[in-house]
Coordinates of C-alpha atoms and ligand atoms in Angstrom, one line a residue:
M22 CA 140.5 83.7 104.7
P23 CA 138.5 80.8 104.9
I24 CA 136.7 80.4 108.0
S25 CA 138.1 77.5 110.3
P26 CA 135.6 74.7 111.0
R27 CA 134.0 74.8 114.3
L28 CA 133.2 71.0 114.1
E29 CA 135.6 68.4 112.3
I30 CA 135.3 64.9 112.0
D31 CA 138.5 63.3 111.1
S32 CA 138.1 59.7 109.8
I33 CA 136.0 57.9 112.1
T34 CA 135.1 54.5 112.0
R35 CA 132.6 52.3 114.4
H36 CA 132.6 48.6 114.5
F37 CA 129.7 47.0 115.5
D38 CA 129.2 43.1 115.3
G39 CA 131.9 42.3 113.0
R40 CA 131.7 45.3 110.6
D41 CA 132.1 49.0 110.1
V42 CA 128.7 50.9 110.1
V43 CA 130.8 54.1 110.0
A44 CA 134.0 53.6 107.7
G45 CA 136.2 56.4 107.5
V46 CA 134.1 59.4 107.7
S47 CA 135.5 63.1 107.4
L48 CA 133.4 66.1 107.6
Q49 CA 133.8 69.6 108.5
V50 CA 131.2 72.1 109.6
A51 CA 131.9 76.0 109.7
P52 CA 130.2 78.5 111.9
G53 CA 126.9 79.4 110.4
Q54 CA 126.8 76.7 107.9
V55 CA 124.2 73.6 107.8
T56 CA 126.0 70.4 106.7
C57 CA 123.5 67.5 105.8
L58 CA 124.1 64.2 106.4
L59 CA 122.0 62.5 103.9
G60 CA 121.4 58.7 103.1
P61 CA 119.2 55.8 103.4
S62 CA 118.2 54.4 106.7
G63 CA 120.9 52.1 108.0
C64 CA 123.9 53.7 106.2
G65 CA 125.2 55.3 109.6
K66 CA 124.0 58.6 110.0
S67 CA 123.0 58.6 113.5
T68 CA 126.0 56.4 114.7
T69 CA 128.1 59.3 113.3
L70 CA 125.9 62.1 115.0
R71 CA 126.1 60.0 118.2
I72 CA 130.0 59.7 118.0
V73 CA 130.0 63.5 117.7
A74 CA 127.7 64.3 120.6
G75 CA 129.7 61.9 122.7
V76 CA 127.0 59.3 123.5
D77 CA 128.8 56.8 121.7
R78 CA 132.6 56.4 120.8
Q79 CA 134.3 55.7 117.5
T80 CA 136.5 52.6 117.2
T81 CA 139.2 54.8 115.6
G82 CA 139.4 58.5 114.3
R83 CA 139.1 61.9 115.9
I84 CA 136.4 64.5 116.7
L85 CA 137.5 68.2 117.3
V86 CA 135.6 71.2 118.3
D87 CA 137.3 74.7 117.5
G88 CA 140.4 72.8 116.6
V89 CA 140.7 71.2 120.1
I90 CA 140.4 67.1 120.4
V91 CA 137.2 66.0 122.3
S92 CA 137.7 62.6 121.7
D93 CA 140.4 60.3 120.0
D94 CA 141.9 57.2 121.0
S95 CA 143.2 58.5 124.5
Q96 CA 141.0 61.4 125.0
Y97 CA 137.1 61.4 125.7
M98 CA 135.1 64.6 126.7
P99 CA 131.7 63.9 128.2
P100 CA 128.8 65.1 126.1
E101 CA 127.7 67.9 128.6
R102 CA 131.3 69.6 128.0
R103 CA 131.3 69.7 124.5
G104 CA 128.9 72.7 124.1
I105 CA 127.0 70.7 121.5
G106 CA 123.0 71.3 121.4
L107 CA 121.2 68.0 120.5
M108 CA 117.8 67.7 118.6
F109 CA 117.1 64.0 118.3
Q110 CA 114.1 62.0 116.8
D111 CA 113.1 60.5 120.1
F112 CA 113.1 64.1 121.8
A113 CA 111.5 64.4 125.3
L114 CA 110.1 67.1 127.4
F115 CA 110.2 67.1 131.1
P116 CA 106.5 66.4 132.0
H117 CA 106.5 68.1 135.6
L118 CA 107.8 71.5 134.0
N119 CA 105.9 74.0 132.1
V120 CA 106.9 75.1 128.5
G121 CA 108.7 78.0 129.6
E122 CA 110.5 76.0 132.3
N123 CA 111.3 73.3 129.8
V124 CA 113.0 76.0 127.3
A125 CA 115.1 77.7 130.1
F126 CA 116.0 74.0 131.8
G127 CA 119.6 74.6 130.3
L128 CA 120.1 78.3 131.0
D129 CA 121.8 79.7 134.1
G130 CA 119.3 81.2 136.4
G131 CA 116.5 79.4 134.8
M132 CA 113.1 81.1 133.8
R133 CA 113.6 84.0 136.1
A134 CA 116.9 85.2 134.8
N135 CA 116.0 84.4 131.0
R136 CA 112.3 85.0 130.7
S137 CA 112.8 87.5 127.8
R138 CA 115.0 85.1 125.7
V139 CA 112.4 82.2 126.6
L140 CA 109.5 84.2 125.4
D141 CA 111.3 85.6 122.5
L142 CA 112.4 82.0 121.1
L143 CA 108.7 80.6 122.1
D144 CA 107.2 83.6 119.9
R145 CA 109.4 82.7 116.9
V146 CA 107.8 79.2 116.5
D147 CA 104.2 80.6 117.2
L148 CA 104.2 79.3 121.0
G149 CA 104.2 82.8 122.9
G150 CA 101.2 82.3 124.5
F151 CA 102.0 78.6 125.9
V152 CA 104.6 79.7 128.4
D153 CA 102.8 78.5 131.3
V154 CA 101.0 75.2 129.6
Y155 CA 102.2 71.8 130.6
P156 CA 103.6 69.3 128.1
H157 CA 100.5 66.9 128.1
Q158 CA 98.4 69.7 127.0
L159 CA 100.4 70.0 123.9
S160 CA 100.1 68.4 120.3
G161 CA 102.8 66.4 119.1
G162 CA 103.9 69.2 116.9
E163 CA 103.9 71.8 119.4
Q164 CA 105.6 69.7 121.8
Q165 CA 108.4 69.2 118.9
R166 CA 108.7 73.0 118.5
V167 CA 109.2 73.3 122.4
A168 CA 112.0 70.9 122.3
L169 CA 113.6 72.6 119.2
V170 CA 113.7 75.9 121.1
R171 CA 114.8 74.1 124.3
A172 CA 117.8 73.1 122.3
L173 CA 118.6 76.4 120.9
A174 CA 118.1 78.3 124.0
P175 CA 121.5 78.0 125.3
R176 CA 123.2 79.1 122.1
P177 CA 125.0 75.9 121.5
A178 CA 128.0 76.6 119.1
I179 CA 127.3 73.3 117.3
M180 CA 123.7 72.0 116.9
L181 CA 123.3 68.0 116.2
M182 CA 119.9 67.3 114.7
D183 CA 118.9 63.7 113.9
E184 CA 115.6 63.9 111.5
P185 CA 114.1 66.5 114.1
F186 CA 111.1 67.4 111.8
S187 CA 110.2 63.8 110.8
G188 CA 107.1 63.8 113.2
L189 CA 105.5 67.1 111.9
D190 CA 102.8 67.1 109.5
N191 CA 103.9 68.3 105.9
R192 CA 102.4 72.0 105.9
L193 CA 103.8 72.5 109.5
R194 CA 107.0 71.2 108.5
D195 CA 108.1 73.5 106.0
D196 CA 107.3 76.4 108.2
I197 CA 109.2 74.9 111.2
R198 CA 112.1 74.2 109.0
D199 CA 112.4 77.6 107.8
R200 CA 112.1 79.0 111.2
T201 CA 114.7 76.8 112.8
L202 CA 116.9 77.5 110.1
G203 CA 116.4 81.4 110.6
L204 CA 117.3 81.2 114.0
L205 CA 120.4 78.7 113.6
K206 CA 121.8 81.3 110.9
E207 CA 121.2 84.1 113.2
E208 CA 123.3 82.7 116.1
N209 CA 125.9 81.6 113.4
T210 CA 125.4 77.9 114.7
A211 CA 127.4 75.3 113.0
V212 CA 124.7 72.7 112.2
L213 CA 125.2 69.0 111.4
L214 CA 121.6 67.7 110.4
V215 CA 120.8 64.1 109.5
T216 CA 118.2 62.9 107.3
H217 CA 117.1 60.4 104.9
E218 CA 114.8 62.9 103.0
P219 CA 116.6 64.8 100.0
D220 CA 113.7 67.4 99.8
E221 CA 114.7 68.4 103.4
A222 CA 118.5 68.2 102.7
M223 CA 118.0 70.5 99.6
R224 CA 115.8 72.7 101.7
M225 CA 118.1 73.2 104.8
A226 CA 121.7 72.5 103.6
D227 CA 124.4 74.8 102.8
E228 CA 126.4 71.4 102.0
I229 CA 125.3 67.8 101.6
A230 CA 127.3 65.0 102.5
L231 CA 125.9 61.9 100.8
M232 CA 126.6 58.7 102.9
R233 CA 126.2 55.0 101.8
D234 CA 127.2 51.7 103.7
G235 CA 129.3 53.9 106.2
R236 CA 131.1 56.2 103.6
I237 CA 130.4 59.7 102.4
V238 CA 130.2 59.0 98.8
Q239 CA 129.6 62.4 97.5
Q240 CA 129.9 66.0 99.0
G241 CA 128.9 69.3 97.7
A242 CA 126.2 72.1 97.7
P243 CA 122.7 70.9 96.8
Y244 CA 122.6 72.1 93.4
S245 CA 126.0 70.7 92.5
I246 CA 125.1 66.9 94.0
Y247 CA 121.7 67.2 91.9
N248 CA 123.3 68.1 88.8
N249 CA 126.3 66.2 88.9
P250 CA 125.7 62.9 90.8
R251 CA 128.8 60.8 90.6
D252 CA 126.8 57.8 89.9
R253 CA 123.4 56.1 89.4
A254 CA 122.5 55.6 92.8
A255 CA 123.5 59.2 93.8
A256 CA 121.3 60.4 90.9
G257 CA 118.2 58.2 91.8
F258 CA 118.3 59.2 95.6
F259 CA 117.2 62.5 94.8
S260 CA 114.4 61.9 92.2
D261 CA 113.0 58.9 90.0
I262 CA 115.3 58.3 87.1
N263 CA 115.0 57.1 83.6
I264 CA 117.6 54.8 82.2
V265 CA 118.2 54.7 78.4
R266 CA 120.5 52.0 77.8
G267 CA 123.3 51.7 74.8
T268 CA 126.9 50.7 73.9
S269 CA 129.8 53.1 73.6
H270 CA 131.8 52.9 70.1
G271 CA 134.7 55.4 69.5
A272 CA 133.6 57.5 72.5
L273 CA 129.9 57.7 71.1
T274 CA 126.8 56.1 71.9
E275 CA 124.2 55.6 69.4
T276 CA 120.5 55.6 71.3
P277 CA 116.9 55.9 69.8
F278 CA 117.2 59.5 70.9
G279 CA 120.3 60.3 69.0
Q280 CA 124.1 60.1 69.6
F281 CA 125.7 60.9 72.9
L282 CA 129.4 61.7 73.5
T283 CA 130.5 59.0 75.9
P284 CA 134.4 59.6 76.0
G285 CA 136.2 57.5 78.7
H286 CA 134.0 54.3 77.8
A287 CA 135.9 51.6 76.1
D288 CA 134.6 50.2 73.0
G289 CA 132.0 47.8 73.3
A290 CA 131.1 49.3 77.0
P291 CA 127.8 49.5 77.9
V292 CA 126.5 52.8 79.2
E293 CA 123.5 54.2 81.0
I294 CA 122.3 57.5 79.9
V295 CA 120.3 58.8 83.2
I296 CA 117.6 61.4 83.0
R297 CA 115.1 62.7 85.4
P298 CA 111.5 62.5 84.7
Q299 CA 111.2 66.7 84.2
H300 CA 114.1 66.6 81.7
L301 CA 112.1 64.0 79.3
R302 CA 110.2 66.2 76.9
I303 CA 107.0 65.3 75.2
D304 CA 107.7 66.7 71.4
F305 CA 104.6 68.5 70.8
D306 CA 105.9 69.7 67.6
R307 CA 105.8 66.6 66.2
Q308 CA 102.2 65.4 67.3
G309 CA 99.0 66.9 65.7
H310 CA 96.3 65.7 63.6
G311 CA 96.9 64.5 60.2
P312 CA 99.6 62.9 59.0
K313 CA 102.3 62.9 61.6
P314 CA 105.7 64.5 60.6
T315 CA 108.1 61.7 60.9
P316 CA 111.2 63.0 62.8
T317 CA 114.4 62.9 60.6
D318 CA 117.0 64.2 62.6
G319 CA 117.0 61.1 65.0
T320 CA 116.6 62.6 68.3
A321 CA 113.0 61.6 69.0
A322 CA 111.7 58.3 70.2
R323 CA 108.2 57.0 69.8
G324 CA 106.4 55.8 73.0
V325 CA 103.0 54.7 73.6
V326 CA 101.2 56.0 76.7
K327 CA 100.6 53.2 79.6
R328 CA 99.1 55.4 82.4
A329 CA 98.7 59.1 83.1
R330 CA 98.2 60.6 86.6
F331 CA 97.5 64.0 87.8
M332 CA 99.8 64.8 90.8
G333 CA 99.0 68.4 91.6
R334 CA 102.0 70.2 90.6
E335 CA 102.5 68.0 87.5
S336 CA 101.4 65.2 85.6
L337 CA 103.1 62.0 85.3
V338 CA 103.0 60.1 82.1
E339 CA 104.2 56.7 81.9
F340 CA 105.5 55.4 78.5
V341 CA 106.2 51.9 76.8
M342 CA 108.8 52.7 74.2
D343 CA 108.6 51.3 70.5
H344 CA 112.2 50.2 70.3
D345 CA 112.7 48.1 73.3
G346 CA 109.6 48.0 75.3
T347 CA 111.4 49.8 78.1
E348 CA 109.1 52.0 80.4
L349 CA 110.0 55.7 80.6
R350 CA 108.4 58.3 82.8
A351 CA 108.0 62.0 82.2
T352 CA 106.4 64.6 84.3
V353 CA 104.7 67.9 82.6
P354 CA 104.1 71.0 84.8
A355 CA 100.6 70.9 83.7
V356 CA 97.3 69.1 83.4
F357 CA 98.3 66.7 80.6
L358 CA 96.3 63.3 80.8
P359 CA 96.7 61.5 77.4
K360 CA 94.7 58.3 77.1
P361 CA 96.2 55.0 77.4
G362 CA 97.6 53.8 73.9
T363 CA 98.1 57.3 72.8
A364 CA 101.5 57.3 70.6
L365 CA 103.6 60.4 71.4
W366 CA 107.3 61.5 70.4
L367 CA 109.8 62.0 73.2
T368 CA 113.0 63.8 73.4
L369 CA 115.8 64.1 76.1
R370 CA 117.2 67.5 77.5
R371 CA 120.7 66.6 76.6
D372 CA 122.0 69.0 78.9
R373 CA 120.6 67.2 81.7
C374 CA 121.4 63.6 80.9
F375 CA 124.2 62.1 83.0
V376 CA 125.9 59.0 81.4
F377 CA 127.5 56.4 83.7
P378 CA 128.9 52.8 83.0
A379 CA 126.4 50.1 82.9
Ligands
ADP421 P1 121.0 55.6 110.1 O1 120.7 56.5 111.1 O2 121.6 56.0 109.0 O3 119.6 55.0 109.6 P2 122.4 54.2 112.1 O4 123.5 54.8 112.3 O5 121.2 54.1 113.1 O6 121.9 54.4 110.6 O7 122.7 52.5 111.9 C1 123.7 52.2 110.9 C2 124.0 50.5 111.2 O8 124.7 50.3 112.4 C3 122.6 49.8 111.1 O9 122.9 48.6 110.6 C4 122.4 49.5 112.7 O10 121.7 48.3 112.8 C5 123.8 49.4 113.3 N1 123.9 49.7 114.5 C6 123.6 50.9 115.2 N2 123.8 50.9 116.4 C7 124.2 49.9 116.8 C8 124.5 49.1 118.2 N3 124.6 49.8 119.3 N4 125.0 47.7 118.1 C9 125.0 47.2 117.0 N5 124.6 47.9 115.5 C10 124.3 48.8 115.7
MG422 MG1 118.8 57.3 112.0

């Protein structure tokens, strides 16, 4: 039996200054599930979250918690009665309370009645020894971890998080994300997480809802959105992309990298073959010293290295292509730094190409 949603956002819109900044968003989050609203800055993510929290109100649509309407045209339940935990960008600790008291703030009986839970939570984010310390004595990252466990302490059935890790430095961020995720899963919380960072969404989410201009344009598991983007913008949101242009004839498009099947594209329609840099292959078989073997199968195109950079995990090589002067970028998971001017043959991993109308 499918698990019924804990949180249901039903066709909400939010009108500001003559336009819909949220335009018909529907989304469900089940217990124990992390759904991520992912999209560029200004697309309406925070507004959506604020409406769910009850700190803003939708123009039309409904919010339901466990099947019960908490907000629609005629009803409005205030934030504190919705059983929702909040972790926003601009979190603030109470400066006059110590760490333990901050975490225990929302718990019946305060620190006295909940000491073991508070200590356990603080331990989980490596702040076990900080219970009596005051916020001004903590670093920004430590304060953020306290705010996180303060939000988790009352075991909210729903947790809303708006870019909660953005203030942390890189190494700390991965660690805190994983710990937070562990805690939320353990408590079977339904989580709606807002971020503009695809890496964060891929790392945290069971389900990603990709948002653009107030609408959800694609929704699915991270691997499914990454591997089956619905358009060029969706593909390009997750990584750098390369574009090879062509024209469809008889459901085929000829390119310098060979023929591609392009069913559903009209004769004469311009198409774009989109490919991520890690799926562009430098064809080492065709290189080598001495006379270069000329590719005969027509699936390799020649480019000249413009620039090569070592990025740590990989090398990024930029090419100017012989056939039309366009630039393509390939990443190689090794130290590979050919000199500018070097001519190399490239192929595409065909199973990783996306075909879109231009
Ligand atoms: P995101 O969180 O995706 O960056 P927001 O939801 O914060 O985007 O904002 C979406 C759009 O709504 C933006 O263009 C923003 O300027 C506008 N907006 C947000 N809040 C208000 C408000 N109170 N009054 C007018 N416009 C607003
Ligand atoms: Mg925002």
